[in-house]
């Protein structure tokens, strides 16, 4: 049927209907007829476009958008009275926020003028004739399978090299090994990002198996660069507590500063090695600031635990929170400041006593449909 | 009481014969409970009290009366120092005019009568009678010796003639409740006049605790209108006493934030608590600061509690326990007392 063949041709072309320069692949006269037909079927194709999946953009389309963005940027710079040549993205953001003030709370919903580059897989993968560029396009995961192919070809190369060496009689087992200690394999998510397409966990396992097989062969250092491309360095995680460094002030007294936090209270403590046991909180006597015995006990606990009560002079500042949380914040700050005056074993005892752990308990949010965070409304049977 | 610098930090016991008459009122409540528990009253000899006592010993009593003011943070021992000085005066045979807490006279008054003497002022019969009773207990042996100098007319039928012993005046005030505040006023005036005279054989010590109440504000309301301090007879007479226009005695006072009205909790200096007028009227005075315990004093207090077996907890007897106590109480006498209370 004429109508149906028109539709099929149109759907074929509709996907590249946005592109203008892919015509160079098709040089026959058919193209002109196709073009002329394109105009009259464009309206009928709108439904098919939606069914085809996420909209795909060609490279040319992206380039055109970039040019339009530049022109718009220059217009904006002229409007704001600034230099169009040196108009950075920050300036754009500022100008847009000024010209279109928005009261929306969600930052991502506000007006935006930025080039968001489309991921590669949304670029169209086939030419104007509908023939895909990549030979593995119809596998669905073209970049993954092409990577596997490449890997396997490298393995074959190495085996060939091995055979050649054996033939010459220069085969040796102890070649330079690739150092793998300080790095780890890419995670599945990172590999997906690299390949710009989703892979299943089976695929990922196969990939790792192939890599391991490559590394198990003697002459793998030939492909060292290729392998290291797929490894990430391990961050050195220090398990030790950061101990504040004690300094000496002008009188030669060793002192250390540290902070502590507990449930919206922030505190900072300067611990001096004087010899008197005086404590100042926010400029006041601590007896006056903490009239309750419990708070003073909290302050006392780190010093008393180590038996160093009368030795230090404390100068504390604390803000936020309530009475108890301020006391807790100060306690944490004191124990951290004390670390620098203690030996390793004593630090370990403090850690085990729980003096160095910041208390993670924060006020829980009230949920809708409940009266408090946990309390439900009174249950009525009817 | 051989109080001198040698005895600094040590406790001396009050003979119980002195205790009952001297302190029917005037001691802090917690201390009174402690006296009842330990069955003895012990004072620690501390520098502020010693200083005042030494001045009292050396003062020239033909000059106008010297004013001493104890000030310090809450719970540092001002009232105790006052009582120590008062005890010293008592042993010397002076007449003691001890007002336990001037704040009691400006708040929580249940009865207010218009004064019979001056209709613009108000009387407080209840407080006046209690105070007269305590005054009588303290100064019993002296009251019979001192004679009135003027004639006082209370009502149409009642009057006290010249030359009668003061004891009669006091009894008059206690029995006739309505005129008790006027009796108080008359007593103060009489004593003041008499001690100023060169031939007097006694000296007068005026001890007021919480003197900043005299120049503060009052919470007493008369028909929903708050009463001004000038309109209270007791306060008026006391203020007249505070003026150092009389000789032959001393005025020892303390500041107190605990009972005072409308003052912030952190105020403890004389300027803050006395206010402008108070400072001007008290000026010139000798301020004596009462600090928290020093190391030595803390030690001695701790040993006293140990000795009385007040500290039962086994850890409180160790060195570490002592350090803990000193930290937690920050060497404040009242805090230490409170903490040791439940050990």
PDB file of C-alpha atoms in Angstrom, chain B residues 108-273:
ATOM      1  CA  UNK B 108       6.358  37.845 100.701  1.00  0.00           C
ATOM      2  CA  UNK B 109       4.740  40.104 103.205  1.00  0.00           C
ATOM      3  CA  UNK B 110       1.381  38.830 104.281  1.00  0.00           C
ATOM      4  CA  UNK B 111       0.244  41.763 106.364  1.00  0.00           C
ATOM      5  CA  UNK B 112       0.738  45.403 105.780  1.00  0.00           C
ATOM      6  CA  UNK B 113      -0.666  47.943 108.163  1.00  0.00           C
ATOM      7  CA  UNK B 114      -0.550  51.659 107.803  1.00  0.00           C
ATOM      8  CA  UNK B 115       1.915  52.902 110.312  1.00  0.00           C
ATOM      9  CA  UNK B 116       0.649  54.454 113.501  1.00  0.00           C
ATOM     10  CA  UNK B 117       3.561  56.814 113.725  1.00  0.00           C
ATOM     11  CA  UNK B 118       3.569  58.107 110.195  1.00  0.00           C
ATOM     12  CA  UNK B 119       0.456  57.509 108.170  1.00  0.00           C
ATOM     13  CA  UNK B 120       2.290  57.566 104.842  1.00  0.00           C
ATOM     14  CA  UNK B 121       4.296  54.495 105.689  1.00  0.00           C
ATOM     15  CA  UNK B 122       3.467  50.839 106.050  1.00  0.00           C
ATOM     16  CA  UNK B 123       4.190  48.472 108.864  1.00  0.00           C
ATOM     17  CA  UNK B 124       5.102  44.843 108.800  1.00  0.00           C
ATOM     18  CA  UNK B 125       4.059  43.506 112.156  1.00  0.00           C
ATOM     19  CA  UNK B 126       4.888  39.842 111.610  1.00  0.00           C
ATOM     20  CA  UNK B 127       8.445  40.294 110.527  1.00  0.00           C
ATOM     21  CA  UNK B 128       9.024  42.913 113.193  1.00  0.00           C
ATOM     22  CA  UNK B 129       7.818  40.685 116.008  1.00  0.00           C
ATOM     23  CA  UNK B 130       9.878  37.705 114.916  1.00  0.00           C
ATOM     24  CA  UNK B 131      12.916  39.850 114.699  1.00  0.00           C
ATOM     25  CA  UNK B 132      12.310  41.384 118.126  1.00  0.00           C
ATOM     26  CA  UNK B 133      12.019  37.954 119.630  1.00  0.00           C
ATOM     27  CA  UNK B 134      15.314  36.878 118.161  1.00  0.00           C
ATOM     28  CA  UNK B 135      16.919  40.105 119.241  1.00  0.00           C
ATOM     29  CA  UNK B 136      15.797  39.478 122.758  1.00  0.00           C
ATOM     30  CA  UNK B 137      17.295  35.973 122.743  1.00  0.00           C
ATOM     31  CA  UNK B 138      20.603  37.270 121.511  1.00  0.00           C
ATOM     32  CA  UNK B 139      21.064  40.188 123.791  1.00  0.00           C
ATOM     33  CA  UNK B 140      19.240  39.138 126.899  1.00  0.00           C
ATOM     34  CA  UNK B 141      22.015  39.824 129.340  1.00  0.00           C
ATOM     35  CA  UNK B 142      22.589  43.313 128.035  1.00  0.00           C
ATOM     36  CA  UNK B 143      19.032  44.461 127.664  1.00  0.00           C
ATOM     37  CA  UNK B 144      18.498  44.836 131.366  1.00  0.00           C
ATOM     38  CA  UNK B 145      21.539  47.039 131.663  1.00  0.00           C
ATOM     39  CA  UNK B 146      20.802  49.561 128.956  1.00  0.00           C
ATOM     40  CA  UNK B 147      18.225  52.191 129.651  1.00  0.00           C
ATOM     41  CA  UNK B 148      16.058  54.152 127.288  1.00  0.00           C
ATOM     42  CA  UNK B 149      16.831  57.768 126.817  1.00  0.00           C
ATOM     43  CA  UNK B 150      13.524  59.099 125.661  1.00  0.00           C
ATOM     44  CA  UNK B 151       9.912  58.654 126.248  1.00  0.00           C
ATOM     45  CA  UNK B 152       7.962  56.693 123.706  1.00  0.00           C
ATOM     46  CA  UNK B 153       4.212  56.908 123.388  1.00  0.00           C
ATOM     47  CA  UNK B 154       2.618  53.978 121.620  1.00  0.00           C
ATOM     48  CA  UNK B 155      -1.075  54.602 121.998  1.00  0.00           C
ATOM     49  CA  UNK B 156      -3.229  56.704 124.212  1.00  0.00           C
ATOM     50  CA  UNK B 157      -2.793  54.337 127.093  1.00  0.00           C
ATOM     51  CA  UNK B 158       0.594  52.822 126.511  1.00  0.00           C
ATOM     52  CA  UNK B 159       3.886  54.515 126.804  1.00  0.00           C
ATOM     53  CA  UNK B 160       7.377  53.730 127.850  1.00  0.00           C
ATOM     54  CA  UNK B 161       9.097  56.205 130.068  1.00  0.00           C
ATOM     55  CA  UNK B 162      12.621  57.341 130.100  1.00  0.00           C
ATOM     56  CA  UNK B 163      15.090  55.305 132.044  1.00  0.00           C
ATOM     57  CA  UNK B 164      13.315  51.981 131.688  1.00  0.00           C
ATOM     58  CA  UNK B 165      15.443  49.012 130.677  1.00  0.00           C
ATOM     59  CA  UNK B 166      15.435  48.227 126.996  1.00  0.00           C
ATOM     60  CA  UNK B 167      14.122  44.784 127.730  1.00  0.00           C
ATOM     61  CA  UNK B 168      10.815  46.318 128.615  1.00  0.00           C
ATOM     62  CA  UNK B 169      10.734  48.113 125.309  1.00  0.00           C
ATOM     63  CA  UNK B 170      11.327  44.906 123.487  1.00  0.00           C
ATOM     64  CA  UNK B 171       8.686  43.061 125.424  1.00  0.00           C
ATOM     65  CA  UNK B 172       6.310  45.850 124.670  1.00  0.00           C
ATOM     66  CA  UNK B 173       6.937  45.372 120.992  1.00  0.00           C
ATOM     67  CA  UNK B 174       6.480  41.639 121.168  1.00  0.00           C
ATOM     68  CA  UNK B 175       3.255  41.793 123.076  1.00  0.00           C
ATOM     69  CA  UNK B 176       1.738  44.647 121.126  1.00  0.00           C
ATOM     70  CA  UNK B 177       1.966  43.368 117.624  1.00  0.00           C
ATOM     71  CA  UNK B 178       0.456  46.405 116.016  1.00  0.00           C
ATOM     72  CA  UNK B 179       3.183  48.727 117.096  1.00  0.00           C
ATOM     73  CA  UNK B 180       6.100  46.314 116.746  1.00  0.00           C
ATOM     74  CA  UNK B 181       7.631  48.024 113.754  1.00  0.00           C
ATOM     75  CA  UNK B 182       7.652  51.304 115.586  1.00  0.00           C
ATOM     76  CA  UNK B 183       9.297  49.574 118.511  1.00  0.00           C
ATOM     77  CA  UNK B 184      11.980  48.366 116.170  1.00  0.00           C
ATOM     78  CA  UNK B 185      12.497  51.874 114.924  1.00  0.00           C
ATOM     79  CA  UNK B 186      12.647  53.279 118.398  1.00  0.00           C
ATOM     80  CA  UNK B 187      15.098  50.580 119.471  1.00  0.00           C
ATOM     81  CA  UNK B 188      17.423  51.326 116.637  1.00  0.00           C
ATOM     82  CA  UNK B 189      17.319  55.046 117.291  1.00  0.00           C
ATOM     83  CA  UNK B 190      17.964  54.569 120.958  1.00  0.00           C
ATOM     84  CA  UNK B 191      20.872  52.251 120.545  1.00  0.00           C
ATOM     85  CA  UNK B 192      22.394  54.510 117.989  1.00  0.00           C
ATOM     86  CA  UNK B 193      22.144  57.536 120.212  1.00  0.00           C
ATOM     87  CA  UNK B 194      23.455  55.722 123.222  1.00  0.00           C
ATOM     88  CA  UNK B 195      26.455  54.141 121.641  1.00  0.00           C
ATOM     89  CA  UNK B 196      27.468  57.515 120.248  1.00  0.00           C
ATOM     90  CA  UNK B 197      27.758  58.962 123.660  1.00  0.00           C
ATOM     91  CA  UNK B 198      31.267  58.950 125.099  1.00  0.00           C
ATOM     92  CA  UNK B 199      30.125  57.537 128.396  1.00  0.00           C
ATOM     93  CA  UNK B 200      28.518  54.466 126.927  1.00  0.00           C
ATOM     94  CA  UNK B 201      29.726  51.134 128.228  1.00  0.00           C
ATOM     95  CA  UNK B 202      28.710  49.049 125.295  1.00  0.00           C
ATOM     96  CA  UNK B 203      29.376  48.965 121.596  1.00  0.00           C
ATOM     97  CA  UNK B 204      26.890  48.295 118.906  1.00  0.00           C
ATOM     98  CA  UNK B 205      27.436  46.029 115.951  1.00  0.00           C
ATOM     99  CA  UNK B 206      24.904  46.157 113.167  1.00  0.00           C
ATOM    100  CA  UNK B 207      25.071  43.050 111.020  1.00  0.00           C
ATOM    101  CA  UNK B 208      22.874  43.024 107.947  1.00  0.00           C
ATOM    102  CA  UNK B 209      22.776  40.167 105.505  1.00  0.00           C
ATOM    103  CA  UNK B 210      21.601  40.983 102.011  1.00  0.00           C
ATOM    104  CA  UNK B 211      21.985  44.705 102.407  1.00  0.00           C
ATOM    105  CA  UNK B 212      21.318  45.254  98.726  1.00  0.00           C
ATOM    106  CA  UNK B 213      17.650  44.705  99.441  1.00  0.00           C
ATOM    107  CA  UNK B 214      17.497  48.134 101.017  1.00  0.00           C
ATOM    108  CA  UNK B 215      18.075  49.807  97.695  1.00  0.00           C
ATOM    109  CA  UNK B 216      16.485  47.365  95.328  1.00  0.00           C
ATOM    110  CA  UNK B 217      12.850  46.902  94.507  1.00  0.00           C
ATOM    111  CA  UNK B 218      10.112  45.217  96.436  1.00  0.00           C
ATOM    112  CA  UNK B 219       7.434  42.772  95.389  1.00  0.00           C
ATOM    113  CA  UNK B 220       4.958  43.688  98.087  1.00  0.00           C
ATOM    114  CA  UNK B 221       1.723  44.894  96.604  1.00  0.00           C
ATOM    115  CA  UNK B 222      -0.825  47.034  98.315  1.00  0.00           C
ATOM    116  CA  UNK B 223      -4.120  46.989  96.437  1.00  0.00           C
ATOM    117  CA  UNK B 224      -2.343  45.952  93.258  1.00  0.00           C
ATOM    118  CA  UNK B 225       0.072  48.806  93.506  1.00  0.00           C
ATOM    119  CA  UNK B 226       3.629  47.873  94.308  1.00  0.00           C
ATOM    120  CA  UNK B 227       4.920  49.458  97.466  1.00  0.00           C
ATOM    121  CA  UNK B 228       7.914  51.703  97.277  1.00  0.00           C
ATOM    122  CA  UNK B 229      10.757  50.882  99.632  1.00  0.00           C
ATOM    123  CA  UNK B 230      10.610  54.242 101.302  1.00  0.00           C
ATOM    124  CA  UNK B 231       7.118  53.516 102.499  1.00  0.00           C
ATOM    125  CA  UNK B 232       8.150  50.610 104.685  1.00  0.00           C
ATOM    126  CA  UNK B 233       8.988  51.558 108.255  1.00  0.00           C
ATOM    127  CA  UNK B 234      11.429  48.768 108.826  1.00  0.00           C
ATOM    128  CA  UNK B 235      13.425  49.586 105.744  1.00  0.00           C
ATOM    129  CA  UNK B 236      13.342  53.266 106.509  1.00  0.00           C
ATOM    130  CA  UNK B 237      14.721  52.795 109.985  1.00  0.00           C
ATOM    131  CA  UNK B 238      17.346  50.401 108.802  1.00  0.00           C
ATOM    132  CA  UNK B 239      18.560  52.849 106.240  1.00  0.00           C
ATOM    133  CA  UNK B 240      18.904  55.455 108.953  1.00  0.00           C
ATOM    134  CA  UNK B 241      21.055  53.001 110.852  1.00  0.00           C
ATOM    135  CA  UNK B 242      23.224  52.424 107.820  1.00  0.00           C
ATOM    136  CA  UNK B 243      24.277  56.032 107.739  1.00  0.00           C
ATOM    137  CA  UNK B 244      27.504  56.366 109.597  1.00  0.00           C
ATOM    138  CA  UNK B 245      26.557  59.404 111.620  1.00  0.00           C
ATOM    139  CA  UNK B 246      26.891  57.529 114.881  1.00  0.00           C
ATOM    140  CA  UNK B 247      29.979  56.372 116.711  1.00  0.00           C
ATOM    141  CA  UNK B 248      30.992  53.599 118.989  1.00  0.00           C
ATOM    142  CA  UNK B 249      30.275  50.605 116.802  1.00  0.00           C
ATOM    143  CA  UNK B 250      30.616  48.925 113.453  1.00  0.00           C
ATOM    144  CA  UNK B 251      28.406  47.975 110.562  1.00  0.00           C
ATOM    145  CA  UNK B 252      29.084  44.642 108.901  1.00  0.00           C
ATOM    146  CA  UNK B 253      27.044  43.735 105.844  1.00  0.00           C
ATOM    147  CA  UNK B 254      26.936  41.226 103.038  1.00  0.00           C
ATOM    148  CA  UNK B 255      25.583  41.361  99.552  1.00  0.00           C
ATOM    149  CA  UNK B 256      23.325  38.581  98.442  1.00  0.00           C
ATOM    150  CA  UNK B 257      22.153  37.796  94.979  1.00  0.00           C
ATOM    151  CA  UNK B 258      20.108  34.731  95.935  1.00  0.00           C
ATOM    152  CA  UNK B 259      17.327  36.571  97.645  1.00  0.00           C
ATOM    153  CA  UNK B 260      17.481  39.742  95.660  1.00  0.00           C
ATOM    154  CA  UNK B 261      14.745  40.733  93.292  1.00  0.00           C
ATOM    155  CA  UNK B 262      15.196  41.668  89.667  1.00  0.00           C
ATOM    156  CA  UNK B 263      18.943  41.201  89.545  1.00  0.00           C
ATOM    157  CA  UNK B 264      20.698  38.931  87.069  1.00  0.00           C
ATOM    158  CA  UNK B 265      22.174  35.757  88.410  1.00  0.00           C
ATOM    159  CA  UNK B 266      25.699  36.583  87.387  1.00  0.00           C
ATOM    160  CA  UNK B 267      25.876  39.848  89.327  1.00  0.00           C
ATOM    161  CA  UNK B 268      28.019  39.741  92.440  1.00  0.00           C
ATOM    162  CA  UNK B 269      29.984  42.957  92.556  1.00  0.00           C
ATOM    163  CA  UNK B 270      28.942  45.753  94.892  1.00  0.00           C
ATOM    164  CA  UNK B 271      28.157  48.225  92.107  1.00  0.00           C
ATOM    165  CA  UNK B 272      25.904  45.801  90.324  1.00  0.00           C
ATOM    166  CA  UNK B 273      23.931  44.658  93.311  1.00  0.00           C
TER     167      UNK B 273
END
